[in-house]
PDB file of C-alpha atoms and ligand atoms in Angstrom:
ATOM      1  CA  MET A  25     -23.379 -22.174  36.356  1.00 32.00           C
ATOM      2  CA  ALA A  26     -21.652 -25.022  38.107  1.00 35.00           C
ATOM      3  CA  ALA A  27     -23.751 -27.227  40.318  1.00 38.00           C
ATOM      4  CA  SER A  28     -23.180 -26.485  43.984  1.00 41.00           C
ATOM      5  CA  GLY A  29     -21.136 -29.107  45.737  1.00 42.00           C
ATOM      6  CA  ASP A  30     -18.899 -29.498  42.697  1.00 47.00           C
ATOM      7  CA  PRO A  31     -16.041 -27.100  43.441  1.00 45.00           C
ATOM      8  CA  GLY A  32     -13.796 -28.640  40.716  1.00 46.00           C
ATOM      9  CA  ARG A  33     -16.236 -27.730  38.035  1.00 44.00           C
ATOM     10  CA  GLN A  34     -16.773 -24.198  39.305  1.00 47.00           C
ATOM     11  CA  TRP A  35     -12.974 -23.645  39.306  1.00 46.00           C
ATOM     12  CA  GLN A  36     -12.737 -24.853  35.704  1.00 50.00           C
ATOM     13  CA  GLU A  37     -15.357 -22.476  34.562  1.00 56.00           C
ATOM     14  CA  GLU A  38     -13.889 -19.421  36.178  1.00 71.00           C
ATOM     15  CA  VAL A  39     -10.176 -19.833  35.442  1.00 85.00           C
ATOM     16  CA  ALA A  40      -8.936 -17.993  32.355  1.00 88.00           C
ATOM     17  CA  ALA A  41      -7.605 -20.240  29.596  1.00 89.00           C
ATOM     18  CA  VAL A  42      -5.731 -17.271  28.054  1.00 90.00           C
ATOM     19  CA  VAL A  43      -3.907 -14.864  30.323  1.00 92.00           C
ATOM     20  CA  VAL A  44      -2.181 -11.937  28.572  1.00 92.00           C
ATOM     21  CA  VAL A  45       0.456  -9.876  30.339  1.00 94.00           C
ATOM     22  CA  GLY A  46       0.945  -6.777  28.171  1.00 93.00           C
ATOM     23  CA  SER A  47       0.113  -3.262  27.208  1.00 94.00           C
ATOM     24  CA  CYS A  48      -3.182  -1.403  26.969  1.00 96.00           C
ATOM     25  CA  MET A  49      -2.739   1.734  24.880  1.00 95.00           C
ATOM     26  CA  THR A  50      -5.217   4.420  23.840  1.00 96.00           C
ATOM     27  CA  ASP A  51      -4.804   5.165  20.133  1.00 94.00           C
ATOM     28  CA  LEU A  52      -5.336   8.775  19.068  1.00 95.00           C
ATOM     29  CA  VAL A  53      -5.854   8.448  15.370  1.00 92.00           C
ATOM     30  CA  SER A  54      -5.844  11.331  12.874  1.00 93.00           C
ATOM     31  CA  LEU A  55      -6.584  10.783   9.171  1.00 92.00           C
ATOM     32  CA  THR A  56      -4.776  13.245   6.961  1.00 92.00           C
ATOM     33  CA  SER A  57      -3.927  13.501   3.254  1.00 88.00           C
ATOM     34  CA  ARG A  58      -0.226  13.417   4.057  1.00 88.00           C
ATOM     35  CA  LEU A  59       2.158  13.440   7.008  1.00 89.00           C
ATOM     36  CA  PRO A  60       3.147  16.926   8.299  1.00 91.00           C
ATOM     37  CA  LYS A  61       6.720  18.082   7.972  1.00 92.00           C
ATOM     38  CA  THR A  62       8.597  19.005  11.142  1.00 93.00           C
ATOM     39  CA  GLY A  63       6.839  21.941  12.784  1.00 94.00           C
ATOM     40  CA  GLU A  64       4.095  22.079  10.177  1.00 94.00           C
ATOM     41  CA  THR A  65       0.385  22.180  11.055  1.00 94.00           C
ATOM     42  CA  ILE A  66      -1.975  20.503   8.528  1.00 93.00           C
ATOM     43  CA  HIS A  67      -5.680  19.811   8.465  1.00 93.00           C
ATOM     44  CA  GLY A  68      -6.980  16.362   9.110  1.00 92.00           C
ATOM     45  CA  HIS A  69     -10.361  15.126   7.916  1.00 90.00           C
ATOM     46  CA  LYS A  70     -11.162  12.681  10.712  1.00 93.00           C
ATOM     47  CA  PHE A  71     -10.151  11.909  14.244  1.00 95.00           C
ATOM     48  CA  PHE A  72     -11.037   9.027  16.528  1.00 94.00           C
ATOM     49  CA  ILE A  73      -9.942   7.405  19.767  1.00 94.00           C
ATOM     50  CA  GLY A  74      -9.430   3.654  19.695  1.00 94.00           C
ATOM     51  CA  PHE A  75      -8.371   0.900  22.038  1.00 95.00           C
ATOM     52  CA  GLY A  76      -4.936  -0.555  21.191  1.00 94.00           C
ATOM     53  CA  GLY A  77      -1.790  -1.967  22.679  1.00 93.00           C
ATOM     54  CA  LYS A  78      -0.378  -5.253  21.491  1.00 92.00           C
ATOM     55  CA  GLY A  79      -1.208  -7.192  24.630  1.00 93.00           C
ATOM     56  CA  ALA A  80      -4.794  -6.007  24.838  1.00 95.00           C
ATOM     57  CA  ASN A  81      -5.324  -6.457  21.065  1.00 95.00           C
ATOM     58  CA  GLN A  82      -4.296 -10.109  21.361  1.00 92.00           C
ATOM     59  CA  CYS A  83      -6.483 -10.612  24.401  1.00 92.00           C
ATOM     60  CA  VAL A  84      -9.536  -9.041  22.698  1.00 93.00           C
ATOM     61  CA  GLN A  85      -9.119 -11.246  19.678  1.00 94.00           C
ATOM     62  CA  ALA A  86      -8.887 -14.440  21.765  1.00 93.00           C
ATOM     63  CA  ALA A  87     -11.889 -13.350  23.847  1.00 90.00           C
ATOM     64  CA  ARG A  88     -13.971 -12.636  20.748  1.00 92.00           C
ATOM     65  CA  LEU A  89     -13.262 -16.139  19.560  1.00 92.00           C
ATOM     66  CA  GLY A  90     -14.769 -17.482  22.808  1.00 89.00           C
ATOM     67  CA  ALA A  91     -11.679 -17.893  24.988  1.00 90.00           C
ATOM     68  CA  LYS A  92     -11.976 -17.196  28.705  1.00 93.00           C
ATOM     69  CA  THR A  93      -9.376 -14.465  29.081  1.00 94.00           C
ATOM     70  CA  SER A  94      -7.779 -12.329  31.736  1.00 95.00           C
ATOM     71  CA  MET A  95      -5.665  -9.219  31.078  1.00 96.00           C
ATOM     72  CA  VAL A  96      -2.735  -8.452  33.400  1.00 96.00           C
ATOM     73  CA  CYS A  97      -1.864  -4.810  32.969  1.00 97.00           C
ATOM     74  CA  LYS A  98      -1.679  -1.437  34.626  1.00 98.00           C
ATOM     75  CA  VAL A  99      -3.210   1.738  33.245  1.00 98.00           C
ATOM     76  CA  GLY A 100      -3.372   5.235  34.734  1.00 98.00           C
ATOM     77  CA  LYS A 101      -6.058   6.409  37.089  1.00 98.00           C
ATOM     78  CA  ASP A 102      -7.310   8.788  34.464  1.00 98.00           C
ATOM     79  CA  SER A 103     -10.181   8.909  31.971  1.00 97.00           C
ATOM     80  CA  PHE A 104      -8.311   6.857  29.294  1.00 98.00           C
ATOM     81  CA  GLY A 105      -7.534   4.250  31.952  1.00 98.00           C
ATOM     82  CA  ASN A 106     -11.161   4.184  33.208  1.00 98.00           C
ATOM     83  CA  ASP A 107     -12.384   3.767  29.621  1.00 97.00           C
ATOM     84  CA  TYR A 108      -9.893   1.005  29.013  1.00 97.00           C
ATOM     85  CA  ILE A 109     -11.037  -1.043  31.974  1.00 98.00           C
ATOM     86  CA  GLU A 110     -14.557  -0.656  30.775  1.00 97.00           C
ATOM     87  CA  ASN A 111     -13.516  -1.775  27.294  1.00 97.00           C
ATOM     88  CA  LEU A 112     -11.983  -4.969  28.734  1.00 97.00           C
ATOM     89  CA  LYS A 113     -15.227  -5.673  30.538  1.00 97.00           C
ATOM     90  CA  GLN A 114     -17.246  -5.020  27.356  1.00 96.00           C
ATOM     91  CA  ASN A 115     -15.080  -7.702  25.673  1.00 96.00           C
ATOM     92  CA  ASP A 116     -15.794 -10.171  28.457  1.00 95.00           C
ATOM     93  CA  ILE A 117     -12.160 -10.068  29.625  1.00 96.00           C
ATOM     94  CA  SER A 118     -11.458 -10.468  33.353  1.00 97.00           C
ATOM     95  CA  THR A 119     -10.158  -7.235  34.905  1.00 97.00           C
ATOM     96  CA  GLU A 120      -9.271  -8.918  38.185  1.00 96.00           C
ATOM     97  CA  PHE A 121      -5.589  -8.180  37.469  1.00 97.00           C
ATOM     98  CA  ALA A 122      -6.039  -4.945  35.491  1.00 98.00           C
ATOM     99  CA  TYR A 123      -4.718  -2.331  37.841  1.00 98.00           C
ATOM    100  CA  GLN A 124      -4.826   1.489  37.864  1.00 98.00           C
ATOM    101  CA  THR A 125      -2.169   3.805  39.239  1.00 98.00           C
ATOM    102  CA  GLN A 126      -2.061   7.469  40.167  1.00 97.00           C
ATOM    103  CA  ASP A 127       1.687   7.556  39.503  1.00 97.00           C
ATOM    104  CA  ALA A 128       1.567   7.397  35.724  1.00 97.00           C
ATOM    105  CA  ALA A 129      -0.693   8.237  32.828  1.00 97.00           C
ATOM    106  CA  THR A 130      -2.338   5.691  30.607  1.00 97.00           C
ATOM    107  CA  GLY A 131      -0.201   4.986  27.549  1.00 97.00           C
ATOM    108  CA  THR A 132      -1.280   6.720  24.368  1.00 96.00           C
ATOM    109  CA  ALA A 133      -0.167   6.312  20.763  1.00 94.00           C
ATOM    110  CA  SER A 134      -0.523   9.189  18.294  1.00 92.00           C
ATOM    111  CA  ILE A 135      -1.241   7.626  14.970  1.00 92.00           C
ATOM    112  CA  ILE A 136      -1.439   9.541  11.718  1.00 91.00           C
ATOM    113  CA  VAL A 137      -2.950   7.587   8.843  1.00 88.00           C
ATOM    114  CA  ASN A 138      -2.239   9.226   5.509  1.00 84.00           C
ATOM    115  CA  THR A 139      -4.363   8.519   2.452  1.00 78.00           C
ATOM    116  CA  GLU A 140      -1.472   8.967   0.060  1.00 87.00           C
ATOM    117  CA  VAL A 141      -1.096   5.526  -0.992  1.00 76.00           C
ATOM    118  CA  LYS A 142      -0.502   5.305  -4.725  1.00 86.00           C
ATOM    119  CA  THR A 143      -1.774   2.434  -6.791  1.00 91.00           C
ATOM    120  CA  LEU A 144      -0.089   1.243  -9.953  1.00 93.00           C
ATOM    121  CA  PHE A 145      -2.196  -1.134 -12.079  1.00 95.00           C
ATOM    122  CA  ASN A 146      -0.732  -3.362 -14.785  1.00 94.00           C
ATOM    123  CA  PRO A 147      -3.651  -5.142 -16.585  1.00 94.00           C
ATOM    124  CA  ALA A 148      -1.723  -8.298 -17.470  1.00 91.00           C
ATOM    125  CA  PRO A 149      -2.982 -10.480 -18.985  1.00 89.00           C
ATOM    126  CA  ALA A 150      -5.603  -8.103 -20.379  1.00 93.00           C
ATOM    127  CA  VAL A 151      -9.272  -8.850 -20.834  1.00 94.00           C
ATOM    128  CA  ALA A 152     -11.512  -6.798 -23.066  1.00 94.00           C
ATOM    129  CA  ASP A 153     -14.284  -6.516 -20.428  1.00 95.00           C
ATOM    130  CA  LEU A 154     -12.005  -5.281 -17.615  1.00 96.00           C
ATOM    131  CA  ASP A 155     -14.100  -4.059 -14.663  1.00 96.00           C
ATOM    132  CA  PRO A 156     -14.361  -0.262 -15.384  1.00 96.00           C
ATOM    133  CA  ARG A 157     -13.458   0.547 -11.810  1.00 96.00           C
ATOM    134  CA  PHE A 158      -9.843  -0.431 -12.562  1.00 96.00           C
ATOM    135  CA  TYR A 159      -9.584   2.572 -14.860  1.00 96.00           C
ATOM    136  CA  THR A 160     -10.917   5.086 -12.380  1.00 95.00           C
ATOM    137  CA  LEU A 161      -9.499   3.715  -9.146  1.00 94.00           C
ATOM    138  CA  SER A 162      -5.858   3.196 -10.116  1.00 93.00           C
ATOM    139  CA  ASP A 163      -3.584   6.190  -9.872  1.00 94.00           C
ATOM    140  CA  VAL A 164      -1.273   4.923 -12.591  1.00 96.00           C
ATOM    141  CA  PHE A 165      -2.455   2.598 -15.365  1.00 98.00           C
ATOM    142  CA  CYS A 166       0.454   0.955 -17.208  1.00 97.00           C
ATOM    143  CA  CYS A 167       0.153  -1.581 -20.014  1.00 97.00           C
ATOM    144  CA  ASN A 168       2.037  -2.769 -23.123  1.00 97.00           C
ATOM    145  CA  GLU A 169       0.938  -2.564 -26.774  1.00 98.00           C
ATOM    146  CA  THR A 170      -0.870  -5.962 -26.762  1.00 97.00           C
ATOM    147  CA  GLU A 171      -2.783  -5.093 -23.615  1.00 97.00           C
ATOM    148  CA  ALA A 172      -3.632  -1.623 -24.969  1.00 98.00           C
ATOM    149  CA  GLU A 173      -5.021  -3.286 -28.099  1.00 98.00           C
ATOM    150  CA  ILE A 174      -7.228  -5.707 -26.159  1.00 98.00           C
ATOM    151  CA  LEU A 175      -8.528  -2.998 -23.794  1.00 97.00           C
ATOM    152  CA  THR A 176      -9.276  -0.386 -26.489  1.00 97.00           C
ATOM    153  CA  GLY A 177     -10.095  -2.519 -29.506  1.00 97.00           C
ATOM    154  CA  LEU A 178      -7.625  -0.377 -31.561  1.00 97.00           C
ATOM    155  CA  LYS A 179      -4.602  -1.782 -33.386  1.00 97.00           C
ATOM    156  CA  VAL A 180      -1.473  -0.749 -31.499  1.00 97.00           C
ATOM    157  CA  HIS A 181       1.688  -1.242 -33.561  1.00 95.00           C
ATOM    158  CA  SER A 182       3.231   2.241 -33.653  1.00 96.00           C
ATOM    159  CA  LEU A 183       3.794   5.326 -31.554  1.00 97.00           C
ATOM    160  CA  ALA A 184       0.860   6.983 -33.366  1.00 97.00           C
ATOM    161  CA  ASP A 185      -1.392   3.999 -32.538  1.00 98.00           C
ATOM    162  CA  ALA A 186      -0.263   4.092 -28.917  1.00 98.00           C
ATOM    163  CA  THR A 187      -1.076   7.790 -28.714  1.00 98.00           C
ATOM    164  CA  ARG A 188      -4.659   7.100 -29.833  1.00 98.00           C
ATOM    165  CA  ALA A 189      -4.981   4.191 -27.438  1.00 98.00           C
ATOM    166  CA  ALA A 190      -3.660   6.288 -24.531  1.00 98.00           C
ATOM    167  CA  LEU A 191      -6.280   8.971 -25.200  1.00 97.00           C
ATOM    168  CA  LEU A 192      -8.980   6.323 -25.316  1.00 97.00           C
ATOM    169  CA  LEU A 193      -7.848   4.812 -21.981  1.00 97.00           C
ATOM    170  CA  LYS A 194      -7.850   8.362 -20.564  1.00 96.00           C
ATOM    171  CA  GLY A 195     -11.486   8.573 -21.700  1.00 96.00           C
ATOM    172  CA  LYS A 196     -12.247   5.503 -19.638  1.00 96.00           C
ATOM    173  CA  GLY A 197     -11.275   7.467 -16.557  1.00 95.00           C
ATOM    174  CA  CYS A 198      -7.544   6.734 -16.107  1.00 96.00           C
ATOM    175  CA  HIS A 199      -5.594   9.486 -14.348  1.00 96.00           C
ATOM    176  CA  VAL A 200      -2.219   8.568 -15.656  1.00 97.00           C
ATOM    177  CA  VAL A 201      -1.756   6.259 -18.687  1.00 98.00           C
ATOM    178  CA  ILE A 202       1.566   4.662 -19.664  1.00 98.00           C
ATOM    179  CA  ILE A 203       1.924   2.374 -22.664  1.00 98.00           C
ATOM    180  CA  THR A 204       5.293   0.625 -23.001  1.00 98.00           C
ATOM    181  CA  LEU A 205       6.588   0.376 -26.565  1.00 98.00           C
ATOM    182  CA  GLY A 206       9.525  -2.037 -26.382  1.00 97.00           C
ATOM    183  CA  ALA A 207      12.644  -0.529 -27.957  1.00 97.00           C
ATOM    184  CA  GLU A 208      10.707   2.715 -28.508  1.00 97.00           C
ATOM    185  CA  GLY A 209      10.387   3.312 -24.718  1.00 98.00           C
ATOM    186  CA  CYS A 210       6.928   4.393 -23.703  1.00 98.00           C
ATOM    187  CA  VAL A 211       4.195   6.968 -24.092  1.00 98.00           C
ATOM    188  CA  MET A 212       2.542   8.736 -21.174  1.00 98.00           C
ATOM    189  CA  LEU A 213      -0.281  11.092 -20.414  1.00 97.00           C
ATOM    190  CA  SER A 214      -1.401  12.545 -17.149  1.00 95.00           C
ATOM    191  CA  LYS A 215      -3.576  15.369 -15.687  1.00 87.00           C
ATOM    192  CA  THR A 216      -0.697  17.867 -16.024  1.00 89.00           C
ATOM    193  CA  GLU A 217       0.421  16.432 -19.390  1.00 91.00           C
ATOM    194  CA  PRO A 218      -2.960  15.789 -21.081  1.00 93.00           C
ATOM    195  CA  MET A 219      -1.506  15.123 -24.553  1.00 94.00           C
ATOM    196  CA  PRO A 220       0.349  11.794 -24.969  1.00 96.00           C
ATOM    197  CA  LYS A 221       4.098  12.353 -24.699  1.00 97.00           C
ATOM    198  CA  HIS A 222       6.754   9.949 -26.063  1.00 98.00           C
ATOM    199  CA  ILE A 223       9.573   9.032 -23.679  1.00 98.00           C
ATOM    200  CA  PRO A 224      12.176   7.331 -25.878  1.00 98.00           C
ATOM    201  CA  THR A 225      14.833   5.016 -24.420  1.00 97.00           C
ATOM    202  CA  GLU A 226      18.460   4.591 -25.303  1.00 93.00           C
ATOM    203  CA  LYS A 227      19.370   2.236 -28.161  1.00 93.00           C
ATOM    204  CA  VAL A 228      20.850  -0.931 -26.759  1.00 97.00           C
ATOM    205  CA  LYS A 229      21.734  -4.309 -28.194  1.00 97.00           C
ATOM    206  CA  ALA A 230      18.817  -6.453 -27.037  1.00 95.00           C
ATOM    207  CA  VAL A 231      19.717 -10.092 -26.239  1.00 94.00           C
ATOM    208  CA  ASP A 232      16.465 -11.214 -24.591  1.00 94.00           C
ATOM    209  CA  THR A 233      13.484  -8.928 -23.960  1.00 94.00           C
ATOM    210  CA  THR A 234      11.523 -11.456 -21.878  1.00 91.00           C
ATOM    211  CA  GLY A 235      10.354  -9.783 -18.645  1.00 92.00           C
ATOM    212  CA  ALA A 236      11.260  -6.277 -19.832  1.00 95.00           C
ATOM    213  CA  GLY A 237       7.756  -5.123 -19.085  1.00 95.00           C
ATOM    214  CA  ASP A 238       7.879  -6.413 -15.490  1.00 94.00           C
ATOM    215  CA  SER A 239      11.306  -4.821 -14.992  1.00 94.00           C
ATOM    216  CA  PHE A 240       9.832  -1.555 -16.156  1.00 95.00           C
ATOM    217  CA  VAL A 241       6.733  -1.792 -13.927  1.00 94.00           C
ATOM    218  CA  GLY A 242       8.857  -2.812 -10.907  1.00 92.00           C
ATOM    219  CA  ALA A 243      11.205   0.104 -11.424  1.00 93.00           C
ATOM    220  CA  LEU A 244       8.299   2.508 -11.719  1.00 94.00           C
ATOM    221  CA  ALA A 245       6.761   1.158  -8.491  1.00 89.00           C
ATOM    222  CA  PHE A 246      10.150   1.794  -6.845  1.00 92.00           C
ATOM    223  CA  TYR A 247      10.233   5.450  -7.991  1.00 92.00           C
ATOM    224  CA  LEU A 248       6.587   6.069  -7.005  1.00 90.00           C
ATOM    225  CA  ALA A 249       7.256   4.751  -3.524  1.00 84.00           C
ATOM    226  CA  TYR A 250      10.728   6.170  -2.831  1.00 89.00           C
ATOM    227  CA  TYR A 251      10.916   9.279  -5.023  1.00 91.00           C
ATOM    228  CA  PRO A 252       7.257  10.491  -4.980  1.00 90.00           C
ATOM    229  CA  ASN A 253       8.281  14.009  -5.766  1.00 93.00           C
ATOM    230  CA  LEU A 254      10.168  13.124  -8.912  1.00 96.00           C
ATOM    231  CA  PRO A 255       8.288  14.288 -12.102  1.00 96.00           C
ATOM    232  CA  LEU A 256       6.535  11.349 -13.756  1.00 96.00           C
ATOM    233  CA  GLU A 257       8.507  11.894 -16.939  1.00 97.00           C
ATOM    234  CA  GLU A 258      11.778  11.502 -15.070  1.00 97.00           C
ATOM    235  CA  MET A 259      10.495   8.330 -13.355  1.00 96.00           C
ATOM    236  CA  LEU A 260       9.700   6.900 -16.801  1.00 98.00           C
ATOM    237  CA  LYS A 261      13.095   7.845 -18.266  1.00 98.00           C
ATOM    238  CA  ARG A 262      14.774   6.012 -15.371  1.00 97.00           C
ATOM    239  CA  SER A 263      12.413   2.984 -15.637  1.00 97.00           C
ATOM    240  CA  ASN A 264      13.206   2.840 -19.355  1.00 97.00           C
ATOM    241  CA  SER A 265      16.963   2.759 -18.470  1.00 97.00           C
ATOM    242  CA  ILE A 266      16.531  -0.021 -15.961  1.00 96.00           C
ATOM    243  CA  ALA A 267      14.372  -2.100 -18.293  1.00 96.00           C
ATOM    244  CA  ALA A 268      17.019  -1.485 -21.031  1.00 97.00           C
ATOM    245  CA  VAL A 269      19.576  -3.120 -18.791  1.00 96.00           C
ATOM    246  CA  SER A 270      17.299  -6.153 -18.403  1.00 95.00           C
ATOM    247  CA  VAL A 271      17.073  -6.756 -22.128  1.00 96.00           C
ATOM    248  CA  GLN A 272      20.884  -6.906 -22.548  1.00 97.00           C
ATOM    249  CA  SER A 273      21.260 -10.299 -20.863  1.00 94.00           C
ATOM    250  CA  ALA A 274      19.364 -13.579 -20.956  1.00 90.00           C
ATOM    251  CA  GLY A 275      16.526 -14.660 -18.730  1.00 86.00           C
ATOM    252  CA  THR A 276      13.857 -12.824 -16.765  1.00 88.00           C
ATOM    253  CA  GLN A 277      14.767 -12.179 -13.102  1.00 92.00           C
ATOM    254  CA  SER A 278      18.347 -13.243 -13.854  1.00 90.00           C
ATOM    255  CA  SER A 279      18.636 -10.147 -16.101  1.00 92.00           C
ATOM    256  CA  TYR A 280      17.256  -7.657 -13.554  1.00 94.00           C
ATOM    257  CA  PRO A 281      19.983  -5.320 -12.301  1.00 93.00           C
ATOM    258  CA  TYR A 282      20.765  -4.461  -8.664  1.00 93.00           C
ATOM    259  CA  LYS A 283      21.083  -0.915  -7.439  1.00 93.00           C
ATOM    260  CA  LYS A 284      24.833  -1.352  -6.873  1.00 93.00           C
ATOM    261  CA  ASP A 285      25.308  -2.179 -10.559  1.00 92.00           C
ATOM    262  CA  LEU A 286      23.426   0.866 -11.863  1.00 95.00           C
ATOM    263  CA  PRO A 287      24.554   4.453 -12.479  1.00 96.00           C
ATOM    264  CA  LEU A 288      24.228   6.654  -9.376  1.00 96.00           C
ATOM    265  CA  ASP A 289      22.162   9.251 -11.254  1.00 97.00           C
ATOM    266  CA  LEU A 290      19.225   6.831 -11.299  1.00 96.00           C
ATOM    267  CA  PHE A 291      18.869   7.284  -7.554  1.00 96.00           C
TER     268      PHE A 291
HETATM  269  N1  ATP B  39      14.888  -3.570 -27.246  1.00 62.81           N
HETATM  270  C1  ATP B  39      14.790  -2.765 -26.239  1.00 62.81           C
HETATM  271  N2  ATP B  39      15.675  -1.807 -26.012  1.00 62.81           N
HETATM  272  C2  ATP B  39      15.596  -0.983 -24.989  1.00 62.81           C
HETATM  273  N3  ATP B  39      14.671  -1.012 -24.078  1.00 62.81           N
HETATM  274  C3  ATP B  39      13.733  -1.927 -24.188  1.00 62.81           C
HETATM  275  C4  ATP B  39      13.715  -2.840 -25.261  1.00 62.81           C
HETATM  276  N4  ATP B  39      12.640  -3.667 -25.144  1.00 62.81           N
HETATM  277  C5  ATP B  39      12.023  -3.255 -24.015  1.00 62.81           C
HETATM  278  N5  ATP B  39      12.621  -2.211 -23.453  1.00 62.81           N
HETATM  279  C6  ATP B  39      12.228  -1.523 -22.236  1.00 62.81           C
HETATM  280  O1  ATP B  39      11.319  -2.302 -21.539  1.00 62.81           O
HETATM  281  C7  ATP B  39      10.037  -1.657 -21.439  1.00 62.81           C
HETATM  282  C8  ATP B  39       8.943  -2.640 -21.564  1.00 62.81           C
HETATM  283  O2  ATP B  39       9.045  -3.303 -22.827  1.00 62.81           O
HETATM  284  P1  ATP B  39       7.778  -3.868 -23.585  1.00 62.81           P
HETATM  285  O3  ATP B  39       6.902  -2.781 -24.022  1.00 62.81           O
HETATM  286  O4  ATP B  39       8.311  -4.777 -24.638  1.00 62.81           O
HETATM  287  O5  ATP B  39       7.098  -4.660 -22.403  1.00 62.81           O
HETATM  288  P2  ATP B  39       6.423  -6.067 -22.479  1.00 62.81           P
HETATM  289  O6  ATP B  39       5.874  -6.267 -23.830  1.00 62.81           O
HETATM  290  O7  ATP B  39       5.405  -6.169 -21.381  1.00 62.81           O
HETATM  291  O8  ATP B  39       7.616  -7.012 -22.207  1.00 62.81           O
HETATM  292  P3  ATP B  39       7.590  -8.543 -21.985  1.00 62.81           P
HETATM  293  O9  ATP B  39       6.225  -9.078 -22.297  1.00 62.81           O
HETATM  294  O10 ATP B  39       8.670  -9.055 -22.916  1.00 62.81           O
HETATM  295  O11 ATP B  39       7.982  -8.680 -20.543  1.00 62.81           O
HETATM  296  C9  ATP B  39      10.030  -0.582 -22.532  1.00 62.81           C
HETATM  297  O12 ATP B  39       9.184   0.487 -22.156  1.00 62.81           O
HETATM  298  C10 ATP B  39      11.512  -0.189 -22.538  1.00 62.81           C
HETATM  299  O13 ATP B  39      11.811   0.697 -21.479  1.00 62.81           O
HETATM  300  C1  NAG B  40       2.381  -7.697 -23.406  1.00 62.81           C
HETATM  301  O1  NAG B  40       2.136  -8.452 -22.219  1.00 62.81           O
HETATM  302  C2  NAG B  40       1.424  -9.632 -22.460  1.00 62.81           C
HETATM  303  C3  NAG B  40       1.066 -10.233 -21.105  1.00 62.81           C
HETATM  304  O2  NAG B  40      -0.035  -9.507 -20.610  1.00 62.81           O
HETATM  305  C4  NAG B  40       2.246 -10.574 -23.327  1.00 62.81           C
HETATM  306  O3  NAG B  40       1.589 -11.769 -23.566  1.00 62.81           O
HETATM  307  C5  NAG B  40       2.544  -9.835 -24.661  1.00 62.81           C
HETATM  308  O4  NAG B  40       3.437 -10.628 -25.389  1.00 62.81           O
HETATM  309  C6  NAG B  40       3.230  -8.489 -24.346  1.00 62.81           C
HETATM  310  N1  NAG B  40       3.296  -7.723 -25.571  1.00 62.81           N
HETATM  311  C7  NAG B  40       4.434  -7.377 -26.147  1.00 62.81           C
HETATM  312  C8  NAG B  40       4.313  -6.464 -27.386  1.00 62.81           C
HETATM  313  O5  NAG B  40       5.517  -7.761 -25.785  1.00 62.81           O
END
């Protein structure tokens, strides 16, 4: 504490160096496998109440780094408000200007966190001793012939070879396997399509195939994110079509098409 008789020092120690004027919100967080449709009731697997609000979040972070802080806010005179004031105190934040009112309820945010995130893994450049968790943890495992060869130890030069490699990758724990085959399109297998299936692509006059693989993977990521209900086979047909456009002109990114230049039936 400041020595008595030294009011300047006492003032310096008590004044907040960071004063935040902003919101204190109580987050009501539900974890679910997906978001409900309008009017639908679904089961969640976890629920918790958290302290949030942009202003308070910033104040808590500054306080935890050692800043002397004060929060200027107003919450309701209700249980969420009481808990929030207590939370500020727990974080060593001054509540001198944190007010409570009878006239309004403490702000709440209903947050639904879905676990539906899909992961698409492209093992490029491939290593033979890839961490085995990559096979089991990725939803979609997509590689080219060279990568399939390195990962499986099999020669992959034909559709028949790729079929064998895809089955071997499935054996390593992959849920969905896609092996791209250049002008031959790709081969896929999945839980619902356990035998490898060839998805051919249209014959085009290839000018420069550099970056075709990345065009394909980028297109597939687009369909997984924006058209999650499209059958996988349809996503692959469309990704083939987009990558086929990219091989018909020179360069890598310079050959990647824009939505506006593609047929409407791809969207
Ligand atoms: N000659 C081609 N004609 C039509 N489509 C092609 C051709 N070459 C590649 N593609 C398309 O691009 C996809 C990826 O091609 P590929 O298997 O050659 O990938 P990659 O070897 O990773 O490519 P790169 O290393 O050149 O970027 C194929 O699945 C196919 O859809
Ligand atoms: C596959 O991708 C690798 C990069 O990981 C690249 O070096 C190789 O040339 C590609 N294979 C084919 C057949 O294009």
